[in-house]
Coordinates of C-alpha atoms (C1' of nucleotides) in Angstrom, one line a residue:
Chain A
M16 CA 112.4 104.8 44.0
N17 CA 113.1 105.8 47.7
R18 CA 113.1 102.4 49.4
P19 CA 110.4 102.5 52.2
R20 CA 112.3 103.2 55.2
R21 CA 112.4 101.0 58.4
G22 CA 111.9 102.1 62.0
R23 CA 109.6 104.9 63.3
P24 CA 108.9 107.4 60.7
P25 CA 109.9 111.1 61.6
I26 CA 107.3 113.5 62.6
V27 CA 106.5 115.2 59.4
D28 CA 108.4 118.5 58.7
L29 CA 109.6 118.6 62.3
R30 CA 112.6 120.7 61.4
H31 CA 110.5 123.3 60.0
R32 CA 108.1 123.3 62.9
I33 CA 111.0 123.5 65.4
L34 CA 112.1 126.6 63.4
R35 CA 108.8 128.1 63.4
A36 CA 108.5 127.5 67.3
A37 CA 111.8 129.0 67.8
E38 CA 110.9 132.1 65.7
A39 CA 107.8 132.5 68.0
V40 CA 110.0 132.3 71.2
F41 CA 113.0 134.2 70.1
I42 CA 110.9 137.0 68.9
R43 CA 109.5 137.7 72.3
R44 CA 112.5 137.0 74.4
E45 CA 116.3 137.7 74.1
Y46 CA 118.7 135.0 73.1
D47 CA 120.1 134.3 76.4
R48 CA 116.7 134.4 78.1
V49 CA 115.4 131.7 75.7
R50 CA 116.0 128.1 77.1
M51 CA 115.9 125.3 74.8
E52 CA 113.3 123.8 77.0
D53 CA 111.1 126.8 76.0
V54 CA 111.5 126.1 72.3
A55 CA 110.9 122.4 72.7
R56 CA 107.6 123.1 74.7
A57 CA 106.5 125.7 72.2
C58 CA 106.9 122.9 69.6
G59 CA 105.2 120.3 71.7
V60 CA 108.4 118.1 71.6
A61 CA 111.0 117.0 74.0
K62 CA 114.4 119.0 74.5
G63 CA 116.3 116.1 73.2
T64 CA 114.5 116.2 69.9
L65 CA 116.0 119.6 69.1
Y66 CA 119.4 118.2 69.2
L67 CA 118.4 115.6 66.7
H68 CA 117.7 118.4 64.1
F69 CA 120.3 121.0 65.2
P70 CA 123.7 120.7 66.5
G71 CA 123.1 123.3 69.4
K72 CA 121.2 126.5 70.4
R73 CA 123.5 128.7 68.4
E74 CA 123.0 126.8 65.1
L75 CA 119.2 126.7 65.6
Y76 CA 119.2 130.4 66.1
L77 CA 121.3 131.2 63.2
A78 CA 119.3 128.8 61.0
L79 CA 116.4 130.9 62.1
L80 CA 117.8 134.2 61.1
F81 CA 119.1 132.8 57.8
D82 CA 115.5 131.8 57.1
A83 CA 114.2 135.1 57.9
I84 CA 116.7 137.0 56.0
G85 CA 116.3 134.7 53.0
H86 CA 112.5 135.4 53.1
V87 CA 113.1 139.1 53.2
H88 CA 115.6 139.0 50.5
E89 CA 113.2 137.0 48.3
I90 CA 110.5 139.4 48.6
L91 CA 112.6 142.5 48.1
E92 CA 114.1 140.9 45.1
T93 CA 110.7 140.3 43.5
E94 CA 109.6 143.8 44.4
L95 CA 112.5 145.4 42.9
A96 CA 112.7 143.3 39.8
S97 CA 109.2 144.8 38.8
A98 CA 109.0 147.7 36.4
G99 CA 107.8 151.1 37.5
P100 CA 108.9 154.3 39.1
A101 CA 111.8 154.0 41.6
A102 CA 109.6 156.0 44.1
E103 CA 106.9 153.3 44.0
K104 CA 109.4 150.5 44.5
I105 CA 110.8 152.4 47.5
E106 CA 107.3 152.7 48.8
R107 CA 106.4 149.1 48.6
I108 CA 109.6 147.9 50.2
V109 CA 109.3 150.5 52.9
R110 CA 105.8 149.2 53.5
F111 CA 107.0 145.6 53.6
L112 CA 109.9 146.1 56.0
L113 CA 107.8 148.3 58.3
S114 CA 105.2 145.5 58.6
Y115 CA 107.8 142.7 58.7
F116 CA 109.8 144.2 61.4
W117 CA 106.7 145.4 63.3
N118 CA 105.6 141.9 63.6
R119 CA 109.1 140.6 64.5
R120 CA 110.3 143.5 66.8
Y121 CA 112.7 141.3 68.7
F122 CA 114.6 140.4 65.5
L123 CA 116.3 143.7 65.6
A124 CA 117.9 143.0 68.8
L125 CA 118.7 139.4 67.6
I126 CA 120.3 140.8 64.4
Q127 CA 122.5 143.4 66.3
R128 CA 123.7 140.6 68.3
V129 CA 124.9 138.5 65.5
E130 CA 126.5 141.5 63.9
H131 CA 129.1 141.8 66.8
L132 CA 129.9 138.0 66.6
T133 CA 132.5 138.6 63.9
E134 CA 134.8 135.8 65.0
E135 CA 132.5 133.0 63.9
P136 CA 132.2 132.0 60.4
A137 CA 128.5 131.6 60.6
A138 CA 128.4 135.3 61.7
R139 CA 130.4 136.3 58.7
E140 CA 128.0 134.4 56.5
W141 CA 125.3 136.4 58.1
L142 CA 126.9 139.8 57.4
R143 CA 127.4 138.7 53.9
R144 CA 123.5 138.1 53.6
R145 CA 122.9 141.3 55.5
S146 CA 125.0 143.2 53.0
A147 CA 123.5 141.6 50.1
L148 CA 120.1 142.8 51.4
A149 CA 121.3 146.2 51.9
K150 CA 122.8 146.1 48.4
L151 CA 119.3 145.3 46.9
V152 CA 118.0 148.4 48.4
E153 CA 121.1 150.3 47.4
R154 CA 120.6 149.4 43.8
A155 CA 116.9 150.5 43.8
I156 CA 117.9 153.9 45.2
A157 CA 120.7 154.2 42.6
D158 CA 118.3 153.4 39.9
G159 CA 116.0 156.1 41.2
V160 CA 118.8 158.6 41.5
A161 CA 120.0 157.8 37.9
R162 CA 116.7 158.5 36.7
G163 CA 116.3 161.8 38.6
E164 CA 113.4 160.5 40.6
L165 CA 115.0 160.3 44.0
R166 CA 117.1 163.1 45.7
G167 CA 120.8 162.8 44.9
L168 CA 122.2 160.9 47.8
D169 CA 125.0 158.5 47.8
P170 CA 123.0 155.2 47.3
R171 CA 125.1 153.1 49.8
I172 CA 124.6 155.6 52.6
A173 CA 121.2 156.1 51.5
A174 CA 120.3 152.6 51.8
E175 CA 121.6 152.4 55.3
M176 CA 119.6 155.5 56.1
L177 CA 116.6 154.1 54.9
L178 CA 116.9 150.8 56.8
G179 CA 117.9 152.7 59.9
M180 CA 114.9 155.0 59.6
I181 CA 112.6 152.0 59.3
R182 CA 113.9 150.7 62.4
G183 CA 113.7 154.1 64.3
V184 CA 110.2 155.0 63.1
N185 CA 108.6 151.6 63.8
R186 CA 108.7 152.8 67.4
Y187 CA 105.7 154.9 66.7
R188 CA 103.6 152.1 65.3
V189 CA 100.8 151.2 67.8
G190 CA 98.4 149.8 65.3
A191 CA 98.2 148.8 61.7
D192 CA 96.5 152.2 60.9
A193 CA 99.7 154.1 61.7
L194 CA 101.4 152.4 58.9
G195 CA 100.3 154.6 56.0
P196 CA 101.6 157.8 57.4
L197 CA 104.9 156.3 58.3
V198 CA 105.4 154.9 54.9
A199 CA 104.6 158.4 53.5
A200 CA 107.1 160.1 55.8
V201 CA 109.9 157.7 55.0
V202 CA 109.3 157.7 51.3
S203 CA 108.8 161.3 51.0
T204 CA 112.3 161.9 52.6
F205 CA 113.8 160.2 49.8
L206 CA 111.9 162.1 47.1
E207 CA 113.6 165.5 46.3
G208 CA 111.7 168.2 48.0
A209 CA 108.6 166.4 47.8
E210 CA 105.6 166.8 50.0
P211 CA 104.6 163.7 52.0
R212 CA 101.6 162.3 50.0
A213 CA 98.3 161.6 51.8
Q214 CA 97.9 157.9 52.2
A215 CA 95.3 156.9 54.6
E216 CA 95.0 153.1 53.9
A217 CA 96.7 150.5 56.3
G218 CA 98.9 147.8 54.9
Q219 CA 98.6 144.2 55.7
P220 CA 98.9 143.5 59.6
Chain B
M4 CA 132.5 170.1 109.3
N5 CA 132.4 166.5 108.3
R6 CA 134.0 164.6 111.1
P7 CA 137.1 162.7 110.0
R8 CA 135.9 159.1 109.5
R9 CA 137.4 156.1 111.3
G10 CA 138.5 152.8 109.8
R11 CA 140.1 152.1 106.4
P12 CA 139.3 154.9 104.0
P13 CA 137.6 154.1 100.7
I14 CA 139.6 154.1 97.5
V15 CA 139.0 157.6 96.1
D16 CA 136.1 157.7 93.6
L17 CA 135.8 154.0 93.4
R18 CA 132.2 153.9 92.3
H19 CA 133.1 156.2 89.5
R20 CA 136.1 154.3 88.4
I21 CA 133.9 151.0 88.6
L22 CA 131.4 152.8 86.2
R23 CA 134.2 153.6 83.8
A24 CA 135.7 150.3 83.8
A25 CA 132.3 148.8 83.4
E26 CA 131.6 151.0 80.4
A27 CA 134.8 149.9 78.7
V28 CA 133.8 146.3 79.1
F29 CA 130.2 146.5 78.3
I30 CA 130.9 148.5 75.1
R31 CA 133.0 145.7 73.7
R32 CA 131.0 142.6 74.8
E33 CA 127.4 142.0 75.3
Y34 CA 125.7 141.9 78.6
D35 CA 125.5 138.3 79.2
R36 CA 129.1 137.8 77.9
V37 CA 130.3 140.3 80.6
R38 CA 131.3 138.6 83.8
M39 CA 131.3 140.7 86.9
E40 CA 134.9 139.2 87.2
D41 CA 135.7 141.1 84.0
V42 CA 134.5 144.4 85.3
A43 CA 136.4 143.9 88.5
R44 CA 139.6 143.0 86.6
A45 CA 139.2 146.0 84.4
C46 CA 139.1 148.1 87.5
G47 CA 141.9 146.5 89.1
V48 CA 139.7 145.4 92.0
A49 CA 138.2 142.3 93.4
K50 CA 134.7 141.1 92.5
G51 CA 133.3 141.3 95.9
T52 CA 134.1 145.1 95.9
L53 CA 131.7 145.7 93.0
Y54 CA 129.0 144.4 95.3
L55 CA 129.9 146.9 97.9
H56 CA 129.0 149.8 95.5
F57 CA 126.2 148.2 93.4
P58 CA 123.5 145.8 94.4
G59 CA 124.1 143.6 91.5
K60 CA 125.1 143.2 87.8
R61 CA 121.9 144.6 86.5
E62 CA 122.0 147.7 88.6
L63 CA 125.6 148.4 87.7
Y64 CA 124.6 148.1 84.1
L65 CA 121.5 150.4 84.5
A66 CA 123.6 153.0 86.3
L67 CA 126.0 152.9 83.3
L68 CA 123.3 153.5 80.9
F69 CA 121.8 156.3 83.0
D70 CA 125.1 157.9 83.3
A71 CA 125.5 157.7 79.5
I72 CA 122.2 159.0 78.5
G73 CA 122.6 161.7 81.2
H74 CA 125.6 162.9 79.4
V75 CA 124.0 162.8 76.0
H76 CA 121.1 164.7 77.3
E77 CA 123.2 167.4 78.7
I78 CA 125.2 168.0 75.7
L79 CA 122.2 168.0 73.4
E80 CA 120.5 170.5 75.8
T81 CA 123.5 172.8 75.6
E82 CA 123.6 172.6 71.8
L83 CA 120.0 173.1 71.3
A84 CA 119.8 176.0 73.7
S85 CA 122.1 178.0 71.6
A86 CA 120.9 180.6 69.0
G87 CA 121.4 180.1 65.2
P88 CA 119.6 178.4 62.3
A89 CA 117.9 175.0 63.1
A90 CA 119.9 173.4 60.3
E91 CA 123.2 174.1 62.1
K92 CA 121.9 172.8 65.3
I93 CA 120.9 169.7 63.6
E94 CA 124.2 169.4 62.1
R95 CA 126.0 169.8 65.5
I96 CA 123.8 167.1 67.3
V97 CA 124.2 164.8 64.2
R98 CA 127.9 165.1 64.4
F99 CA 127.9 164.6 68.1
L100 CA 125.6 161.6 68.1
L101 CA 127.6 160.0 65.2
S102 CA 130.7 160.3 67.1
Y103 CA 129.4 159.3 70.4
F104 CA 127.8 156.2 69.0
W105 CA 130.6 155.3 66.9
N106 CA 132.9 155.2 70.0
R107 CA 130.4 153.2 71.9
R108 CA 128.9 150.9 69.2
Y109 CA 127.8 148.2 71.6
F110 CA 125.6 150.7 73.4
L111 CA 123.1 150.4 70.7
A112 CA 122.7 146.6 71.5
L113 CA 122.6 147.4 75.1
I114 CA 119.9 150.1 74.8
Q115 CA 117.9 147.9 72.5
R116 CA 118.0 145.2 75.3
V117 CA 116.8 147.7 78.0
E118 CA 113.9 148.8 75.8
H119 CA 112.4 145.3 76.0
L120 CA 112.6 144.8 79.8
T121 CA 109.3 146.8 80.2
E122 CA 108.3 144.9 83.4
E123 CA 111.0 146.5 85.7
P124 CA 110.5 150.0 86.9
A125 CA 114.1 150.7 86.2
A126 CA 113.4 150.0 82.6
R127 CA 110.5 152.2 82.7
E128 CA 112.7 155.0 84.0
W129 CA 115.1 154.4 81.1
L130 CA 112.4 154.7 78.5
R131 CA 111.3 158.0 80.2
R132 CA 114.8 159.4 79.7
R133 CA 115.1 157.8 76.2
S134 CA 111.9 159.7 75.4
A135 CA 113.2 162.9 76.9
L136 CA 116.2 162.8 74.6
A137 CA 114.2 162.1 71.7
K138 CA 111.9 165.0 72.6
L139 CA 114.8 167.3 72.7
V140 CA 115.7 166.4 69.0
E141 CA 112.0 166.6 68.1
R142 CA 111.8 170.2 69.5
A143 CA 114.8 171.2 67.4
I144 CA 113.2 169.8 64.4
A145 CA 109.8 171.5 65.2
D146 CA 111.6 174.6 65.5
G147 CA 113.3 174.4 62.2
V148 CA 109.9 173.4 60.5
A149 CA 108.3 176.3 62.1
R150 CA 110.9 178.7 60.8
G151 CA 110.6 177.1 57.3
E152 CA 114.3 175.9 57.4
L153 CA 113.6 172.3 57.5
R154 CA 111.3 170.1 55.5
G155 CA 107.8 169.9 56.7
L156 CA 107.8 166.3 58.3
D157 CA 106.0 165.4 61.4
P158 CA 108.7 166.2 64.1
R159 CA 108.1 163.4 66.2
I160 CA 108.4 160.9 63.4
A161 CA 111.4 163.0 62.0
A162 CA 113.2 162.9 65.3
E163 CA 113.1 159.0 65.3
M164 CA 114.0 158.9 61.6
L165 CA 117.0 161.0 62.4
L166 CA 118.1 158.7 65.3
G167 CA 117.5 155.8 63.3
M168 CA 119.5 157.0 60.4
I169 CA 122.3 157.8 62.6
R170 CA 122.4 154.2 63.9
G171 CA 122.2 152.9 60.3
V172 CA 124.7 155.2 58.8
N173 CA 127.3 154.5 61.5
R174 CA 127.6 151.2 59.9
Y175 CA 129.9 153.0 57.0
R176 CA 132.2 154.8 59.4
V177 CA 135.5 153.1 59.1
G178 CA 137.4 156.1 60.2
A179 CA 137.1 159.6 61.6
D180 CA 137.6 160.9 58.0
A181 CA 134.2 159.4 56.9
L182 CA 132.4 161.5 59.5
G183 CA 132.0 164.8 57.4
P184 CA 130.3 163.2 54.4
L185 CA 127.9 161.3 56.6
V186 CA 126.9 164.4 58.6
A187 CA 126.3 166.0 55.2
A188 CA 124.1 163.2 54.0
V189 CA 122.0 163.1 57.1
V190 CA 121.5 166.8 57.5
S191 CA 120.7 167.3 53.8
T192 CA 118.0 164.8 54.2
F193 CA 116.4 167.1 56.5
L194 CA 116.8 170.2 54.4
E195 CA 114.0 170.6 51.9
G196 CA 115.5 169.7 48.5
A197 CA 119.0 170.9 49.4
E198 CA 122.1 169.4 48.0
P199 CA 124.4 167.8 50.3
R200 CA 127.1 170.5 51.3
A201 CA 130.6 169.7 50.7
Q202 CA 132.3 169.1 54.2
A203 CA 135.8 167.4 54.3
E204 CA 136.8 168.1 57.8
A205 CA 136.6 165.3 60.3
G206 CA 135.1 165.7 63.8
Q207 CA 136.6 164.6 67.2
P208 CA 137.6 161.0 67.1
Chain C
dC1 C1' 151.0 149.9 120.1
dG2 C1' 146.5 147.4 120.6
dA3 C1' 141.5 148.3 120.1
dT4 C1' 138.3 149.5 116.9
dT5 C1' 136.0 150.6 112.7
dT6 C1' 135.5 150.4 107.9
dA7 C1' 137.0 148.6 103.1
dA8 C1' 138.4 145.2 100.2
dT9 C1' 139.5 140.4 99.0
dG10 C1' 138.7 135.9 96.7
dA11 C1' 137.4 131.0 97.7
dC12 C1' 133.1 129.3 98.0
dT13 C1' 128.0 128.2 97.2
dC14 C1' 124.3 127.4 94.5
dG15 C1' 121.0 127.7 90.8
dC16 C1' 120.4 127.5 86.0
dC17 C1' 120.7 125.7 81.5
dG18 C1' 123.1 123.7 77.5
dG19 C1' 123.8 119.4 76.0
dT20 C1' 123.7 113.9 76.7
dC21 C1' 122.2 109.2 76.5
dA22 C1' 119.9 105.0 78.3
dG23 C1' 115.3 103.9 77.8
dT24 C1' 110.8 104.1 75.5
dT25 C1' 107.9 104.4 71.5
dT26 C1' 106.4 103.6 67.0
dC27 C1' 107.1 102.1 62.8
dT28 C1' 108.6 98.0 58.9
dG29 C1' 109.6 93.4 57.4
dC30 C1' 109.1 88.8 57.9
Chain D
dG4 C1' 103.9 88.7 66.8
dC5 C1' 108.4 89.2 67.0
dA6 C1' 112.9 91.2 65.7
dG7 C1' 115.1 95.3 64.2
dA8 C1' 115.5 100.0 63.3
dA9 C1' 114.9 104.7 63.7
dA10 C1' 112.7 108.8 66.3
dC11 C1' 111.4 110.7 70.2
dT12 C1' 111.8 111.3 75.6
dG13 C1' 113.3 113.4 79.9
dA14 C1' 116.2 112.6 84.0
dC15 C1' 120.8 113.5 84.7
dC16 C1' 125.3 115.8 84.3
dG17 C1' 128.9 119.5 84.2
dG18 C1' 130.3 124.0 83.8
dC19 C1' 129.7 128.6 84.5
dG20 C1' 129.0 132.7 86.7
dA21 C1' 126.2 135.9 90.0
dG22 C1' 126.3 136.6 94.5
dT23 C1' 128.2 135.7 99.7
dC24 C1' 131.0 136.1 103.6
dA25 C1' 134.7 134.7 106.7
dT26 C1' 139.0 136.7 106.5
dT27 C1' 142.7 140.1 105.7
dA28 C1' 144.1 145.1 105.0
dA29 C1' 144.4 149.8 106.3
dA30 C1' 143.1 153.5 108.5
dT31 C1' 141.9 156.4 113.4
dC32 C1' 141.9 157.0 118.4
dG33 C1' 143.8 156.9 122.9

DNA sequence: CGATTTAATGACTCGCCGGTCAGTTTCTGC
DNA sequence: GCAGAAACTGACCGGCGAGTCATTAAATCG
């Protein structure tokens, strides 16, 4: 079907490999401290090659964030679509988000950065996706509230509270073994008057 | 006492004026998007003058943050030293922090930035001050828990939760009139099983 | 007023990094 | 093997902005 192409064949899946390398670099350093040269080196490729796959640094970076939020959105959607008590759903997403952001601590700064670039259309798109994600959480909370399983907070505010708490609380993770208590603390805050349940096991690292 | 100095007299309080101008600029744009020229212009002064008062951009920026956190620390200390129910103290600091950070939205990004510059001694000093501030909040929460006025969360974690929630929740402030409900929501989360209290008034803008 | 001292100025320098493009490599088709 | 085509390379370019410093301004002293 697809006529065998002429010329040098592209390195397999290079675009994807660049994104992964970029992630590794951007996670550790801040946007303006990351040189395209760094990304190229991390990918074992020359700088010029990056520009064959992405128009520029900003686009590479945005593609990276879009990938990440897409991934998170997908996972949350799956978790939240499942049946079961709202409290357990909340617990699962809290556990996932704590792990995800712990392993990508610099994303928080990156994200903050985009959220203030409101001029550009790409940034608006980011905000849209970011909102969609918050809405997923919001809906899960609204569900729980409607069923009387969660304390009666405004779901929209509660969703941002939850996401904010996750960011704040992640400060105290020094090892995977601290994950359980943090999850318990965050979740219990959303259960009306419930005591934190004892949970000693650690999540995936 | 102080012998009248010779030569051209310095512009009165220029260092302070530079800091205020820098605050105005850094609040709106990100660190790397702020040119020293911008700060100078905002202060109605030439670029070189900045370097007579600060060794460089980084130092100016850190001085700015140190000022800010010093101010916050002072206010919280005063609030927390007062007598009264823990819940009311929490309410007052939540109200203050929401307003403060709403009016300085970009500080959050600035702060995040410093917190990843762990190599430099100045950054370590920042972390120390940041910790001291969290400890203030922590103590207020511990107080409330000890007196049975707040839900029984680990105060250290709860303090970070509270600060995180404030950051997250600020997303929804579009005007001063939204302050009351947000304060109520955040505070009620820290009162065991309490319903959000109706609070319609707005805080200082 | 001129000498002296200190403050402020802004044109200039210089290193850095995003982006480019002529050249090289590695493939296919004949 | 040779021509052609597409992908990759890395030395180079240009702009930008932090930091400098010779010059100018503004005061005091005698």
